mmCIF file of N, CA, C and O in Angstrom:
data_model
loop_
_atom_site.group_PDB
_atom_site.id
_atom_site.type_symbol
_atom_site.label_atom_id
_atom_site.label_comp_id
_atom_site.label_asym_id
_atom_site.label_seq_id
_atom_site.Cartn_x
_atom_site.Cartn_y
_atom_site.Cartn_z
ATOM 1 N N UNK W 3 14.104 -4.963 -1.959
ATOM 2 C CA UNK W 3 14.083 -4.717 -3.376
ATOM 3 C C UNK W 3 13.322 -5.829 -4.102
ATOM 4 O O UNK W 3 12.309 -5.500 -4.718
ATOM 5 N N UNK W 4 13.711 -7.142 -4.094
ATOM 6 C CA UNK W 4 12.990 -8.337 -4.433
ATOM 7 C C UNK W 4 11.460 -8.266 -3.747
ATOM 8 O O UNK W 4 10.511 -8.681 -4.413
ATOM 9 N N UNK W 5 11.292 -7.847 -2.691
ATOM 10 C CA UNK W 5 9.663 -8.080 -2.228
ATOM 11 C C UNK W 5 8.938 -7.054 -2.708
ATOM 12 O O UNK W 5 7.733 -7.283 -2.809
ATOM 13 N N UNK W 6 9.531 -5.389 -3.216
ATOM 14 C CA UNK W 6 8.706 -4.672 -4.141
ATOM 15 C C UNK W 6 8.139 -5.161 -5.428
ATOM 16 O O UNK W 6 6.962 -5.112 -5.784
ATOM 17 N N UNK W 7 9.535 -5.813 -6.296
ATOM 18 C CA UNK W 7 9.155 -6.484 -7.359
ATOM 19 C C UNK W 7 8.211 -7.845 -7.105
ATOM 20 O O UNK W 7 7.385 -8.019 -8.001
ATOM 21 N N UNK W 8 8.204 -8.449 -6.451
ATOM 22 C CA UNK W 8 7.592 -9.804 -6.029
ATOM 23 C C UNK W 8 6.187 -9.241 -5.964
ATOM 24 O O UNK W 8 5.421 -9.666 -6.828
ATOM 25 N N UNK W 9 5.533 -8.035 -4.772
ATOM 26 C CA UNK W 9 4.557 -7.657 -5.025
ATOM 27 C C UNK W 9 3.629 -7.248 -5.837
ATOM 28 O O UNK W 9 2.446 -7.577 -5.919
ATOM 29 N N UNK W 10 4.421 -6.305 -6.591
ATOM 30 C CA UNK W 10 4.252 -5.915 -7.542
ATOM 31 C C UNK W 10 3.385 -7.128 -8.935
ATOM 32 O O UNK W 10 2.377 -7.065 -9.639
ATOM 33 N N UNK W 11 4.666 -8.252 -8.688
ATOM 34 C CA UNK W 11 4.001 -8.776 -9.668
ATOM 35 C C UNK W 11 3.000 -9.461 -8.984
ATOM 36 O O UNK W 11 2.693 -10.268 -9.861
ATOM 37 N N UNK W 12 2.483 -9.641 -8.313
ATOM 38 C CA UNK W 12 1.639 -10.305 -7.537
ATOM 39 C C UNK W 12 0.071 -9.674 -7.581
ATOM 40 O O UNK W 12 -1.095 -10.064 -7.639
ATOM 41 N N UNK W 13 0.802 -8.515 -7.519
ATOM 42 C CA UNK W 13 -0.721 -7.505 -7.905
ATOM 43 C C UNK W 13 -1.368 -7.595 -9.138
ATOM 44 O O UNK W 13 -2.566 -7.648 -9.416
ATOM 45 N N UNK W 14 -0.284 -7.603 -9.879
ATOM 46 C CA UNK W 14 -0.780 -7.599 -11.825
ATOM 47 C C UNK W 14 -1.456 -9.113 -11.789
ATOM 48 O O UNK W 14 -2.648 -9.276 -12.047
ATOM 49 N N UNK W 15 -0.695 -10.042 -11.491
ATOM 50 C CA UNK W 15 -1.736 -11.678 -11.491
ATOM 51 C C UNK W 15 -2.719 -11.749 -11.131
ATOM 52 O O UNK W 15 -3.468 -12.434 -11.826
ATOM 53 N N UNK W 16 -3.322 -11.104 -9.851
ATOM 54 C CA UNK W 16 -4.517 -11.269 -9.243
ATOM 55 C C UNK W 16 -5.254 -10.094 -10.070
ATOM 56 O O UNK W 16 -6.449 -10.284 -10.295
ATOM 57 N N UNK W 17 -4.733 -9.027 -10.494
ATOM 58 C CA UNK W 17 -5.396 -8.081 -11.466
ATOM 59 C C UNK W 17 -5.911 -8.969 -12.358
ATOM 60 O O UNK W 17 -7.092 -8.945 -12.702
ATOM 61 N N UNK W 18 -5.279 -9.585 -12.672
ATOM 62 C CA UNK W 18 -5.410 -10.486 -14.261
ATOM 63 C C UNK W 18 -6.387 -11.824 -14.264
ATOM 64 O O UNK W 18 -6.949 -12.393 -15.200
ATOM 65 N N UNK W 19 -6.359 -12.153 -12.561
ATOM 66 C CA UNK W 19 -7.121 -13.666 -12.731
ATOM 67 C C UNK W 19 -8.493 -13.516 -11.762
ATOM 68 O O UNK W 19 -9.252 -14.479 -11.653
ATOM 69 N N UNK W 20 -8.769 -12.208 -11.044
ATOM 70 C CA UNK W 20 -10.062 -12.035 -9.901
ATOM 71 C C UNK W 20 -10.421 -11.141 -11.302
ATOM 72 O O UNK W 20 -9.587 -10.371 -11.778
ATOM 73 N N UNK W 21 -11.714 -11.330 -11.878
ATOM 74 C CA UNK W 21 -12.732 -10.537 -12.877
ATOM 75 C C UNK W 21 -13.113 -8.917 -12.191
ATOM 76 O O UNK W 21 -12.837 -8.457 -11.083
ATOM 77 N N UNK W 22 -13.632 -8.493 -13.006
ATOM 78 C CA UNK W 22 -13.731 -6.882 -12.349
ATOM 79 C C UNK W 22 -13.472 -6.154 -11.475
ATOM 80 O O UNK W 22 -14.024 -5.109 -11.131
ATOM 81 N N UNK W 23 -12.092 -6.992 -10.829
ATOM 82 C CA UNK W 23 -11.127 -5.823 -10.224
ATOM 83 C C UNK W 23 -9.631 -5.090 -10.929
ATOM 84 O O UNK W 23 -8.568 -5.646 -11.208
ATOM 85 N N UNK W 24 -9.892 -4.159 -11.024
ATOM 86 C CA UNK W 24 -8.900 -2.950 -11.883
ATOM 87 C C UNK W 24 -8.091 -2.297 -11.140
ATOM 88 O O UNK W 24 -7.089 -1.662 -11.470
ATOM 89 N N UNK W 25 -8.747 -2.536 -9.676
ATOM 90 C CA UNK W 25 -7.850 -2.072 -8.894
ATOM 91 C C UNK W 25 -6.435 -2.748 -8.558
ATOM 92 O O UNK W 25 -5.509 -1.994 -8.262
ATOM 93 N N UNK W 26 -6.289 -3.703 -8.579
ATOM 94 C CA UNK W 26 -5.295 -4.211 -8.485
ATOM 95 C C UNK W 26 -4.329 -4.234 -9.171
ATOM 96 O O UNK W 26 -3.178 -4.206 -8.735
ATOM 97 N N UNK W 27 -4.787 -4.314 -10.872
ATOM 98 C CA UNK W 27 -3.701 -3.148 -12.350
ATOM 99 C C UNK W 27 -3.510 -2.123 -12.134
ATOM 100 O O UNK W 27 -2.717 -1.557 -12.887
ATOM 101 N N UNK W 28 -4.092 -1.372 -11.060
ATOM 102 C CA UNK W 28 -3.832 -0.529 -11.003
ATOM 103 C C UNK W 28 -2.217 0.108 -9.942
ATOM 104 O O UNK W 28 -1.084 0.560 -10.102
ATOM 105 N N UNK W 29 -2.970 -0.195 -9.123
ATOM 106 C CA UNK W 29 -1.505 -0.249 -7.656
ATOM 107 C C UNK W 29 -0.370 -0.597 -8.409
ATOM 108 O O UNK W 29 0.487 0.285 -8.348
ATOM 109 N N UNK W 30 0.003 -1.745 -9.226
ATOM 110 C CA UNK W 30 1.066 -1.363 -9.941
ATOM 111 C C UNK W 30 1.837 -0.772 -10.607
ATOM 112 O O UNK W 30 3.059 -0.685 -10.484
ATOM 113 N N UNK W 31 0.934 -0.185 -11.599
ATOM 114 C CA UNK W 31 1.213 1.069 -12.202
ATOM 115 C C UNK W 31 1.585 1.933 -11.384
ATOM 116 O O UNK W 31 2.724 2.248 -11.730
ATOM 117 N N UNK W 32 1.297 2.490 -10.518
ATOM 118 C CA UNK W 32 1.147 3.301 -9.245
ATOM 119 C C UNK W 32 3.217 3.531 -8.687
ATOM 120 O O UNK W 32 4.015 4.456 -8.535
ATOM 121 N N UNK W 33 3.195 1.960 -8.575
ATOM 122 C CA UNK W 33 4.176 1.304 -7.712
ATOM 123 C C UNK W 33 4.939 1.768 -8.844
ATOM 124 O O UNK W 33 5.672 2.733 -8.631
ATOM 125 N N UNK W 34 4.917 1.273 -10.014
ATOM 126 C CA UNK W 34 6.690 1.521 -10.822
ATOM 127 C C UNK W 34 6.506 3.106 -11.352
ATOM 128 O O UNK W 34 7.527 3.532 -11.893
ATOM 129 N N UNK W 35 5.249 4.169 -11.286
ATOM 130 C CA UNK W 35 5.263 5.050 -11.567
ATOM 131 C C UNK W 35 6.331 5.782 -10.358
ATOM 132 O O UNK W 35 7.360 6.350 -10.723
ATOM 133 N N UNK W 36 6.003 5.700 -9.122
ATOM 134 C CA UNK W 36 7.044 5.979 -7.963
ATOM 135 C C UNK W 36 8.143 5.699 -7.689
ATOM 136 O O UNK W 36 8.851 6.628 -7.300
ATOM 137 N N UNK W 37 8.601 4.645 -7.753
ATOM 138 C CA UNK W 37 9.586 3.754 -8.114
ATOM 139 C C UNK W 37 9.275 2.826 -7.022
ATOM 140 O O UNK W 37 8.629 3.287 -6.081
ATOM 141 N N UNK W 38 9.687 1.384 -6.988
ATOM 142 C CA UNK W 38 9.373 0.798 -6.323
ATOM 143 C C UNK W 38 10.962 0.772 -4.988
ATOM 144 O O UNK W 38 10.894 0.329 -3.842
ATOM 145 N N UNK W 39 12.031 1.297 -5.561
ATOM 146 C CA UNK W 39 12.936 1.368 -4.257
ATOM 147 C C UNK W 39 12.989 2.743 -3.797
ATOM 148 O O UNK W 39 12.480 3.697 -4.386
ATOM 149 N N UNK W 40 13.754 2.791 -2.513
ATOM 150 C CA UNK W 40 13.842 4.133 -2.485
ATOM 151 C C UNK W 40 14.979 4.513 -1.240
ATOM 152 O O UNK W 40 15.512 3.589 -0.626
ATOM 153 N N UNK W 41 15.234 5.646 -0.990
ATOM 154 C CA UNK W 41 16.569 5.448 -0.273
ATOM 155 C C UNK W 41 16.364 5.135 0.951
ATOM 156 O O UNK W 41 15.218 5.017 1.386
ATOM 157 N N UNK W 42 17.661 4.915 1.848
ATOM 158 C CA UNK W 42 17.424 4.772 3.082
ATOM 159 C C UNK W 42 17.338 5.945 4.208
ATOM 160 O O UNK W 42 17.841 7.054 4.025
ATOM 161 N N UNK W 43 16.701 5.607 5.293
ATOM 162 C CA UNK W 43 16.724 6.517 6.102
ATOM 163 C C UNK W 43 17.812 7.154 6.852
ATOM 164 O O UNK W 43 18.842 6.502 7.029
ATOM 165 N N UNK W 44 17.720 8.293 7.295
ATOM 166 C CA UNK W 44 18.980 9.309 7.052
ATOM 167 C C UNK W 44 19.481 8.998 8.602
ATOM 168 O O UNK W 44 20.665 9.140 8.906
ATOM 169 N N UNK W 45 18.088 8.391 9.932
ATOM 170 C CA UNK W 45 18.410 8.126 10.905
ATOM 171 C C UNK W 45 17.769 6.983 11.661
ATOM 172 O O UNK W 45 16.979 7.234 12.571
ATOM 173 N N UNK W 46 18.151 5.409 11.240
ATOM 174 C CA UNK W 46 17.386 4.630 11.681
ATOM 175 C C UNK W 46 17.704 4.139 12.987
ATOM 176 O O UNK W 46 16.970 3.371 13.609
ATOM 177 N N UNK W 47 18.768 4.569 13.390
ATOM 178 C CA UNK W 47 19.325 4.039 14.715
ATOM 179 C C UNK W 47 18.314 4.658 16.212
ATOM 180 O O UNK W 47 17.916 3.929 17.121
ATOM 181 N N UNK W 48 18.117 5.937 16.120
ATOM 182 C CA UNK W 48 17.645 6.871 17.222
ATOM 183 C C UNK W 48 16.190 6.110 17.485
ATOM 184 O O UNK W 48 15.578 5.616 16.538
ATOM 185 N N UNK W 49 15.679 6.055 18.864
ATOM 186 C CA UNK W 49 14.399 5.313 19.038
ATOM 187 C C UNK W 49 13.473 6.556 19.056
ATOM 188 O O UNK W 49 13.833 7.701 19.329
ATOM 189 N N UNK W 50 11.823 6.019 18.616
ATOM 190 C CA UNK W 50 10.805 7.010 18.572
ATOM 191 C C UNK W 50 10.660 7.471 20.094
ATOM 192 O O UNK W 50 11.036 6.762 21.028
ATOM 193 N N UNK W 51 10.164 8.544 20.225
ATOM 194 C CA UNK W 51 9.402 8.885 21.553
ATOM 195 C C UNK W 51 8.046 8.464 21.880
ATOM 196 O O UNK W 51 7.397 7.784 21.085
ATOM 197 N N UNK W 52 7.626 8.800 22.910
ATOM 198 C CA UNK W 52 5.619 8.824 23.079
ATOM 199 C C UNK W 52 5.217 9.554 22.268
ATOM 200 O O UNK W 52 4.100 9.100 22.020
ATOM 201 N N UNK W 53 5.399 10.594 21.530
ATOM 202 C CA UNK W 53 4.589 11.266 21.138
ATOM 203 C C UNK W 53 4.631 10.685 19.242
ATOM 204 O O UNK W 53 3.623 10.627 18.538
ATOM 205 N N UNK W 54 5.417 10.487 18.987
ATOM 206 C CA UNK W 54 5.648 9.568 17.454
ATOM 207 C C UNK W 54 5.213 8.480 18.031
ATOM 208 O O UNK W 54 4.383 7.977 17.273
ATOM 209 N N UNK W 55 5.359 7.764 19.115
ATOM 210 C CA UNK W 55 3.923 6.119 18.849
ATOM 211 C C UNK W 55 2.748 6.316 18.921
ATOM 212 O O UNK W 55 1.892 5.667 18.320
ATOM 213 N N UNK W 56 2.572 7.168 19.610
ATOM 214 C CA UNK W 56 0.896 7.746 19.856
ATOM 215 C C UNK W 56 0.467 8.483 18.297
ATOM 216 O O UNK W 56 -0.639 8.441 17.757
ATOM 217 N N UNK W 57 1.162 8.855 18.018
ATOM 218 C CA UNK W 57 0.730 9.391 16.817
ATOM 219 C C UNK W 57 0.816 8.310 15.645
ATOM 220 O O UNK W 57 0.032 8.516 14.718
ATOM 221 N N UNK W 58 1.654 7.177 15.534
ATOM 222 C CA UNK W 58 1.339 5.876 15.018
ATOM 223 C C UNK W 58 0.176 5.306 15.157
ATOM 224 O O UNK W 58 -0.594 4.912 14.282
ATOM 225 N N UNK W 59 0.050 5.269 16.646
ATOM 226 C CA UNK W 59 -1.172 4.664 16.769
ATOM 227 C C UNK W 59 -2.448 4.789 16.596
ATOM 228 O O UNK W 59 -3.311 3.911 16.585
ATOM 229 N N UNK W 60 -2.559 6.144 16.431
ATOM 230 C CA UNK W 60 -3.377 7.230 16.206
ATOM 231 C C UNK W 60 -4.284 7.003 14.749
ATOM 232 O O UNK W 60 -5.485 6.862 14.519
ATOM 233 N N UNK W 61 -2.821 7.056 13.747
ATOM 234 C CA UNK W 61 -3.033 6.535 12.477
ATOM 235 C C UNK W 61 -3.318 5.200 12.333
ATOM 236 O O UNK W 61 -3.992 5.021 11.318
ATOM 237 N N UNK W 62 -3.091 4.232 12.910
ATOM 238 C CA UNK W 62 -3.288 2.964 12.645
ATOM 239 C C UNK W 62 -4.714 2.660 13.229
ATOM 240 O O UNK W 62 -5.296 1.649 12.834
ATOM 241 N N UNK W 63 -5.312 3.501 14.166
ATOM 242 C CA UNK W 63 -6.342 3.156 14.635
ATOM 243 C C UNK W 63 -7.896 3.834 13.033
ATOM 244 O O UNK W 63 -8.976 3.408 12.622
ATOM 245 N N UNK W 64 -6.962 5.044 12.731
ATOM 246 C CA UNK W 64 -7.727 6.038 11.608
ATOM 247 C C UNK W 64 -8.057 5.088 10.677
ATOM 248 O O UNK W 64 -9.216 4.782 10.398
ATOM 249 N N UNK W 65 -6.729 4.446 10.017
ATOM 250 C CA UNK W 65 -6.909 3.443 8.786
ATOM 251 C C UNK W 65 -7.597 2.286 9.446
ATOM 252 O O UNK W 65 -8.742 2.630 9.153
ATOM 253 N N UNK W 66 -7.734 1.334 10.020
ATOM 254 C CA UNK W 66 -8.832 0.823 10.771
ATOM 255 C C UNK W 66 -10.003 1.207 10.796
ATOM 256 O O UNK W 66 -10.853 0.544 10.201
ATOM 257 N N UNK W 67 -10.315 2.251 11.416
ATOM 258 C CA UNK W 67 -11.901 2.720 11.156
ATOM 259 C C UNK W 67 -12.465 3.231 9.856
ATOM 260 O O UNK W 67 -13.667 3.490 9.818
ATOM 261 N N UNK W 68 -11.401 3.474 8.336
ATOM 262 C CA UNK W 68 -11.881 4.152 7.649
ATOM 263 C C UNK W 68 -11.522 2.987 6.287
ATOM 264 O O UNK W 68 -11.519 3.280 5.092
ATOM 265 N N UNK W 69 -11.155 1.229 7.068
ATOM 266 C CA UNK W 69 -10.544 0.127 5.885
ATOM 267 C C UNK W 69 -12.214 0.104 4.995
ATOM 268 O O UNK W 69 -13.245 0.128 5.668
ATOM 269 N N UNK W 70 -12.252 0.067 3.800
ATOM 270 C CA UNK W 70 -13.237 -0.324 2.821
ATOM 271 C C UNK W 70 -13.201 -1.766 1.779
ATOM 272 O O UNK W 70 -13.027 -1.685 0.563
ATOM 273 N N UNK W 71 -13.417 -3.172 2.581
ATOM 274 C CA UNK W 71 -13.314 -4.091 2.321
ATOM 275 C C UNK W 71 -13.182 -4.138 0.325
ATOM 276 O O UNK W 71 -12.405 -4.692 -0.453
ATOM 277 N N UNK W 72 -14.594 -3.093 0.131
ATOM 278 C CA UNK W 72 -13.953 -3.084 -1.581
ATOM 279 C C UNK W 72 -14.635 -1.848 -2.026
ATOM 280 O O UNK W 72 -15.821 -1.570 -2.203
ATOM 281 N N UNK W 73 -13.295 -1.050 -2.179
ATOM 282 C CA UNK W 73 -13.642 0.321 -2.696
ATOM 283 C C UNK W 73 -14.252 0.719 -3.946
ATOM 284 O O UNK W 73 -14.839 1.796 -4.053
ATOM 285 N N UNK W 74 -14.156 0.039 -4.727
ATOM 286 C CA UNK W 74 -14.841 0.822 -5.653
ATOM 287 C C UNK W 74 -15.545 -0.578 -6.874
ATOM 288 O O UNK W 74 -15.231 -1.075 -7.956
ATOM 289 N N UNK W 75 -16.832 -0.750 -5.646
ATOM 290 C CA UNK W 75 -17.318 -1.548 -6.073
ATOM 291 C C UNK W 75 -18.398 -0.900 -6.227
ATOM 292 O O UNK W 75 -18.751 0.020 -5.489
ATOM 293 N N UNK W 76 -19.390 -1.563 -7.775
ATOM 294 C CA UNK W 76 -20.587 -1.028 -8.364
ATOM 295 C C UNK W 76 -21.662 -1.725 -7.653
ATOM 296 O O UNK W 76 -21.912 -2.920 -7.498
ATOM 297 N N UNK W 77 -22.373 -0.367 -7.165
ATOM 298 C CA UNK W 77 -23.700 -1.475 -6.421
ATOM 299 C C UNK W 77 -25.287 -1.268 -7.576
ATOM 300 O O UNK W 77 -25.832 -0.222 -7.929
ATOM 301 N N UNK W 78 -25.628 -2.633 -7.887
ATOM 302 C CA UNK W 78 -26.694 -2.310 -8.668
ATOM 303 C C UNK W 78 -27.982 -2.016 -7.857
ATOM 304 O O UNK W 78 -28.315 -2.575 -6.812
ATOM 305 N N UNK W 79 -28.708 -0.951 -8.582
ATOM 306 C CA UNK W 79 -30.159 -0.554 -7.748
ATOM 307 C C UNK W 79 -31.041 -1.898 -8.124
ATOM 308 O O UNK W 79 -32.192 -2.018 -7.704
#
């Protein structure tokens, strides 16, 4: 609960003190529009199988190949 809020504000500062990034005002908004807590899981005890890590991994390999150091940055001609 404290490290949502902690982030959170963490995002708005660096929003506020790195120049023409908006993105970072932004994710916050984002964050308390969703709420930043949320409930717990209904079954955290039971372990994943192969087929839920592979499919973790799967994704973790996706977001890896598709990270954009800075998204929505203006490139001048």
């Amino acid at each position: 609960d404290y490290l949502a809020y902690a982030t959170i504000a963490l995002c708005v500062a660096l929003g506020l003190l790195i120049p023409q990034n908006y993105t970072l005002l932004f994710l916050p908004l984002m964050a308390l529009l969703f709420g930043p807590r949320h409930p717990p899981p209904l079954n955290d005890i039971s372990r994943l199988d192969g087929r839920h890590i592979a499919l973790a991994v799967l994704g973790l390999c996706v977001f890896a190949l598709l990270f954009m150091p800075a998204p929505l940055m203006v490139v001048q001609p």
